[in-house]
PDB file of C-alpha atoms and ligand atoms in Angstrom:
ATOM      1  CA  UNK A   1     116.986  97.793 111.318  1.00  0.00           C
ATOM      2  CA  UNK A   2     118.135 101.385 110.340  1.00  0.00           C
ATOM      3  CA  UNK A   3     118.137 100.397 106.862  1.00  0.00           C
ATOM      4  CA  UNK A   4     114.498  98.808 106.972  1.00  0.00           C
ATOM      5  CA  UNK A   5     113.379 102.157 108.408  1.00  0.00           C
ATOM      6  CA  UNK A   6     115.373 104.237 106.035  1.00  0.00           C
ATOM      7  CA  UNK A   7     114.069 102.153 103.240  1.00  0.00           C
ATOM      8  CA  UNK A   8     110.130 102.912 104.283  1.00  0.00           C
ATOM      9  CA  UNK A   9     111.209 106.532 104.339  1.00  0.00           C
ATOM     10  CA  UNK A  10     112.002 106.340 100.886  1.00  0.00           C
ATOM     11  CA  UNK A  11     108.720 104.510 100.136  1.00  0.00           C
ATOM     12  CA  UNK A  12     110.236 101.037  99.724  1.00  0.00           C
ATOM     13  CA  UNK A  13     110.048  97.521 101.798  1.00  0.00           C
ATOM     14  CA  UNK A  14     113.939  96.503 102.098  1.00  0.00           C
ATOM     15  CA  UNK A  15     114.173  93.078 103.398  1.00  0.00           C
ATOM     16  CA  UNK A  16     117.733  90.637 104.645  1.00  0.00           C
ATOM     17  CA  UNK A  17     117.992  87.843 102.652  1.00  0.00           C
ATOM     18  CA  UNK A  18     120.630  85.259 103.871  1.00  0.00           C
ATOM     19  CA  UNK A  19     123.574  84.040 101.513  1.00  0.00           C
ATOM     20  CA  UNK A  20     123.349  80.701 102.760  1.00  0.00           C
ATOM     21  CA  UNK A  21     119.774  79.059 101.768  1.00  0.00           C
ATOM     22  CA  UNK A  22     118.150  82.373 100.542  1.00  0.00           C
ATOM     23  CA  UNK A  23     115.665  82.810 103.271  1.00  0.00           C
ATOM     24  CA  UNK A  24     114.248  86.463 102.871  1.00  0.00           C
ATOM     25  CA  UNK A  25     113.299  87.990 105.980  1.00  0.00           C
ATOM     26  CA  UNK A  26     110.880  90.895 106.767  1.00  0.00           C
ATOM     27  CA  UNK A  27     111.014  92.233 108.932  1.00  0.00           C
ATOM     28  CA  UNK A  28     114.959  92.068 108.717  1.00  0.00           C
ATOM     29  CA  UNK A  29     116.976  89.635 110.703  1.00  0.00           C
ATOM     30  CA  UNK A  30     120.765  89.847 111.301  1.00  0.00           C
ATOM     31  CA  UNK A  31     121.243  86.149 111.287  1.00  0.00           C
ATOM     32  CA  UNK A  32     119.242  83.736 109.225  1.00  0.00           C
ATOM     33  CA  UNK A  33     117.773  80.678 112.344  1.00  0.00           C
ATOM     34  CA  UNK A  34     118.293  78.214 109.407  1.00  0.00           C
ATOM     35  CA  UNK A  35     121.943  77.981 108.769  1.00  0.00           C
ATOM     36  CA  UNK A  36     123.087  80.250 111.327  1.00  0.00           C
ATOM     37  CA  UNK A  37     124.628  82.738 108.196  1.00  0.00           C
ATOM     38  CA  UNK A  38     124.394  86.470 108.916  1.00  0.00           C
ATOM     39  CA  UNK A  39     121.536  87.556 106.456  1.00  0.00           C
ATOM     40  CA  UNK A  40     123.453  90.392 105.362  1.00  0.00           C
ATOM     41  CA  UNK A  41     121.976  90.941 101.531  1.00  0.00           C
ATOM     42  CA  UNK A  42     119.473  92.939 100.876  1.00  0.00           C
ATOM     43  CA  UNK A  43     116.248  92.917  98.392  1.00  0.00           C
ATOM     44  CA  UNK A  44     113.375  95.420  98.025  1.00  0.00           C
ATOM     45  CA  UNK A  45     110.139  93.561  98.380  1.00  0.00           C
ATOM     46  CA  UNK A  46     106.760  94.624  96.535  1.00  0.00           C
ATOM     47  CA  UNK A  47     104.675  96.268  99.034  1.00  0.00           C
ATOM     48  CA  UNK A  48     102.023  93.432  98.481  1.00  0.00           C
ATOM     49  CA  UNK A  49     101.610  90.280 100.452  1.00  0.00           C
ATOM     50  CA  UNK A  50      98.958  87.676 101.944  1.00  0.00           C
ATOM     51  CA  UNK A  51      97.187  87.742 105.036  1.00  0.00           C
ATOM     52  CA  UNK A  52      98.339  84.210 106.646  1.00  0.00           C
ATOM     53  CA  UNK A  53      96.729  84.444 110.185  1.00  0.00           C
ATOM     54  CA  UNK A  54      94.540  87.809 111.521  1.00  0.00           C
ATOM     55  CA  UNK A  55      93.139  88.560 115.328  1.00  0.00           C
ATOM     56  CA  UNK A  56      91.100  91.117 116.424  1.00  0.00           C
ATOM     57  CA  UNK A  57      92.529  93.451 118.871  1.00  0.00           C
ATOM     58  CA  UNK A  58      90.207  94.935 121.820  1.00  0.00           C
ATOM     59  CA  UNK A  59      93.254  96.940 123.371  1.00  0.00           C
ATOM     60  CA  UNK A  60      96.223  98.374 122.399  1.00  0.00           C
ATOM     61  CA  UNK A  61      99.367  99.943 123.896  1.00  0.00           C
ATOM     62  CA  UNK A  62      99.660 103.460 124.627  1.00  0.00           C
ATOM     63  CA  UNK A  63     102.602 105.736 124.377  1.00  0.00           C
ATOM     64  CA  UNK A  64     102.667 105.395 128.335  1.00  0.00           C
ATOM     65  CA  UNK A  65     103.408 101.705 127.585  1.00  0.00           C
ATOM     66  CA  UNK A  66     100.102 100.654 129.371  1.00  0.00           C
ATOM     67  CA  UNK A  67      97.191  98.882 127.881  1.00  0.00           C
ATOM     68  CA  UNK A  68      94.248 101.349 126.698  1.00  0.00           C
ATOM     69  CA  UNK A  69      90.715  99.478 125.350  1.00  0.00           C
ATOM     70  CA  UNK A  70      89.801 100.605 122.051  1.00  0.00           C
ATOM     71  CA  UNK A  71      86.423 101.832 120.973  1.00  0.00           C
ATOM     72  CA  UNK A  72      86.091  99.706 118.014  1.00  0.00           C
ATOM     73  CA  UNK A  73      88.103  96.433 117.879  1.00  0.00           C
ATOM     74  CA  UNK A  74      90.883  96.516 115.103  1.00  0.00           C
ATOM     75  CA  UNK A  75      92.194  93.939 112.974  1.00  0.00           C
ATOM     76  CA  UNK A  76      95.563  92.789 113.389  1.00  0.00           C
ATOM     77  CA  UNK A  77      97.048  90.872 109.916  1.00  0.00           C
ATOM     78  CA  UNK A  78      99.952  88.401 109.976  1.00  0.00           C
ATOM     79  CA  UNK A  79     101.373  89.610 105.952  1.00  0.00           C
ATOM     80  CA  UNK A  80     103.363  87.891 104.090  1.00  0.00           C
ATOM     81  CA  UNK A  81     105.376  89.787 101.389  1.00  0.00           C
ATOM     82  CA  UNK A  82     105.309  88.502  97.865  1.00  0.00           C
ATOM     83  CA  UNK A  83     108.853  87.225  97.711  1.00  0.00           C
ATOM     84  CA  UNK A  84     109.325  87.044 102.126  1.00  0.00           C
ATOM     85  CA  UNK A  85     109.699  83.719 103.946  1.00  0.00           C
ATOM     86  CA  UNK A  86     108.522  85.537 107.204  1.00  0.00           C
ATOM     87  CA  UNK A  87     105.760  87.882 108.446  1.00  0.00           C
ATOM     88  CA  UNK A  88     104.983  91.109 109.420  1.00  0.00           C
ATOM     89  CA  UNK A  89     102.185  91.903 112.199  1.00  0.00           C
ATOM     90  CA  UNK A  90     100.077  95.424 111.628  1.00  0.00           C
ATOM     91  CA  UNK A  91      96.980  96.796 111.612  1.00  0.00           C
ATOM     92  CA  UNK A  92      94.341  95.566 108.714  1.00  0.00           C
ATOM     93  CA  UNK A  93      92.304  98.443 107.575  1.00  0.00           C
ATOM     94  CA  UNK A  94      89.560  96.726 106.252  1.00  0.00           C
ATOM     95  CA  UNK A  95      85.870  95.869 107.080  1.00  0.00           C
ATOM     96  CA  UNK A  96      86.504  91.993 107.603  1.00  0.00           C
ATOM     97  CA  UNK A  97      89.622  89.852 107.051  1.00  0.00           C
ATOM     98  CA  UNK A  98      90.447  86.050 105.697  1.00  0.00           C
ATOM     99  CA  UNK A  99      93.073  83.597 105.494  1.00  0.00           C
ATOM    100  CA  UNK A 100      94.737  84.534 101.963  1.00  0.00           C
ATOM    101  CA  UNK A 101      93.634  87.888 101.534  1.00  0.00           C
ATOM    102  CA  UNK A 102      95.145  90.078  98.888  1.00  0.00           C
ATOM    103  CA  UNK A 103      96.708  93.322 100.803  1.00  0.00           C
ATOM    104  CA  UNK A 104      99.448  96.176 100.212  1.00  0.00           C
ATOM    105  CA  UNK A 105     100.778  97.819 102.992  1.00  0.00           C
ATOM    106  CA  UNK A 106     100.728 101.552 103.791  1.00  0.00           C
ATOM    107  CA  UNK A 107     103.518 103.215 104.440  1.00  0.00           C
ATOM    108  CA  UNK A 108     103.915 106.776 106.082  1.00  0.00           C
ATOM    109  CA  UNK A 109     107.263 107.912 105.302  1.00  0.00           C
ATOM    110  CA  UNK A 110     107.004 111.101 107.447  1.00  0.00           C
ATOM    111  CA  UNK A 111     106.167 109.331 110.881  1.00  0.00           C
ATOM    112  CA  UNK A 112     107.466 111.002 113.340  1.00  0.00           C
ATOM    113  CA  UNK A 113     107.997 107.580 115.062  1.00  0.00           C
ATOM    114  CA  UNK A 114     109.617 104.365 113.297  1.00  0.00           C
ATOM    115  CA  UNK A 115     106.747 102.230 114.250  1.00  0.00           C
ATOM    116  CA  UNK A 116     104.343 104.394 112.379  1.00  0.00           C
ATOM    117  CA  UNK A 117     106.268 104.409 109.211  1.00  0.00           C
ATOM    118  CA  UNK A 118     104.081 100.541 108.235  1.00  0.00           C
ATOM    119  CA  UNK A 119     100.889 102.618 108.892  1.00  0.00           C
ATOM    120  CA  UNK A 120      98.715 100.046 107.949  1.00  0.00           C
ATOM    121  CA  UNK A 121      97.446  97.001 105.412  1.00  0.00           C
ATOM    122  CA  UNK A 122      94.275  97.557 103.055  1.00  0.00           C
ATOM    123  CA  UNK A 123      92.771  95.381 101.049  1.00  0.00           C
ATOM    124  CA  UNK A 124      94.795  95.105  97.487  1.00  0.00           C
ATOM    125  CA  UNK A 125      93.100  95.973  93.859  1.00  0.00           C
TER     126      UNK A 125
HETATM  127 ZN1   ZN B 201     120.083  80.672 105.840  1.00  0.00          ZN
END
């Protein structure tokens, strides 16, 4: 994963792509569950994608690893990235969400923490 979270640093979506059928996975995967081939190239992926499934979260997890209920309920996207065969799961930032929504993800390449560098998704021009 170090180079997924290096890459965000940098600004940039690195995914694994596997040798063997060209699955592209982000987030990365060592081995590709298709053919059993260690994904072990790598491609930088646009920072847009799709929304293919959403929920709306009424909790979340706190630092303390507990569950703390959230003022306002939040979207959370399933995103697919233009060119991925897999998705990532992250906060929408957006009023209201649908199946096949345009978004581009948000990166915050000074997080402090590695699961804050994908800050969030927002709606895409
Ligand atoms: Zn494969």
């Amino acid at each position: 994963m170090e180079r997924f979270f290096d890459g965000m640093r940098e600004g940039k979506l690195m995914a694994s792509r596997c040798p063997g059928c060209g699955r592209v996975f982000l987030p990365p995967r060592m081995v590709c569950e298709r053919c059993l081939t260690r994904a072990e190239d790598w491609v930088e992926l646009p920072l847009t994608g799709s929304v293919e499934t959403f929920t709306e979260a009424h909790v979340r997890l706190a630092p303390d690893g507990t569950l703390e209920d959230l003022e306002d309920p939040e979207l959370i996207a399933m995103v697919r990235h233009d060119g991925a065969d897999t998705c990532v799961a992250a906060r929408l930032d957006a009023p209201q969400a649908a199946v096949g929504m345009r978004v581009e993800a948000v990166l915050d390449p000074g997080a402090e923490n590695v699961l804050d560098l994908l800050s969030c998704y927002r709606a895409a021009e």
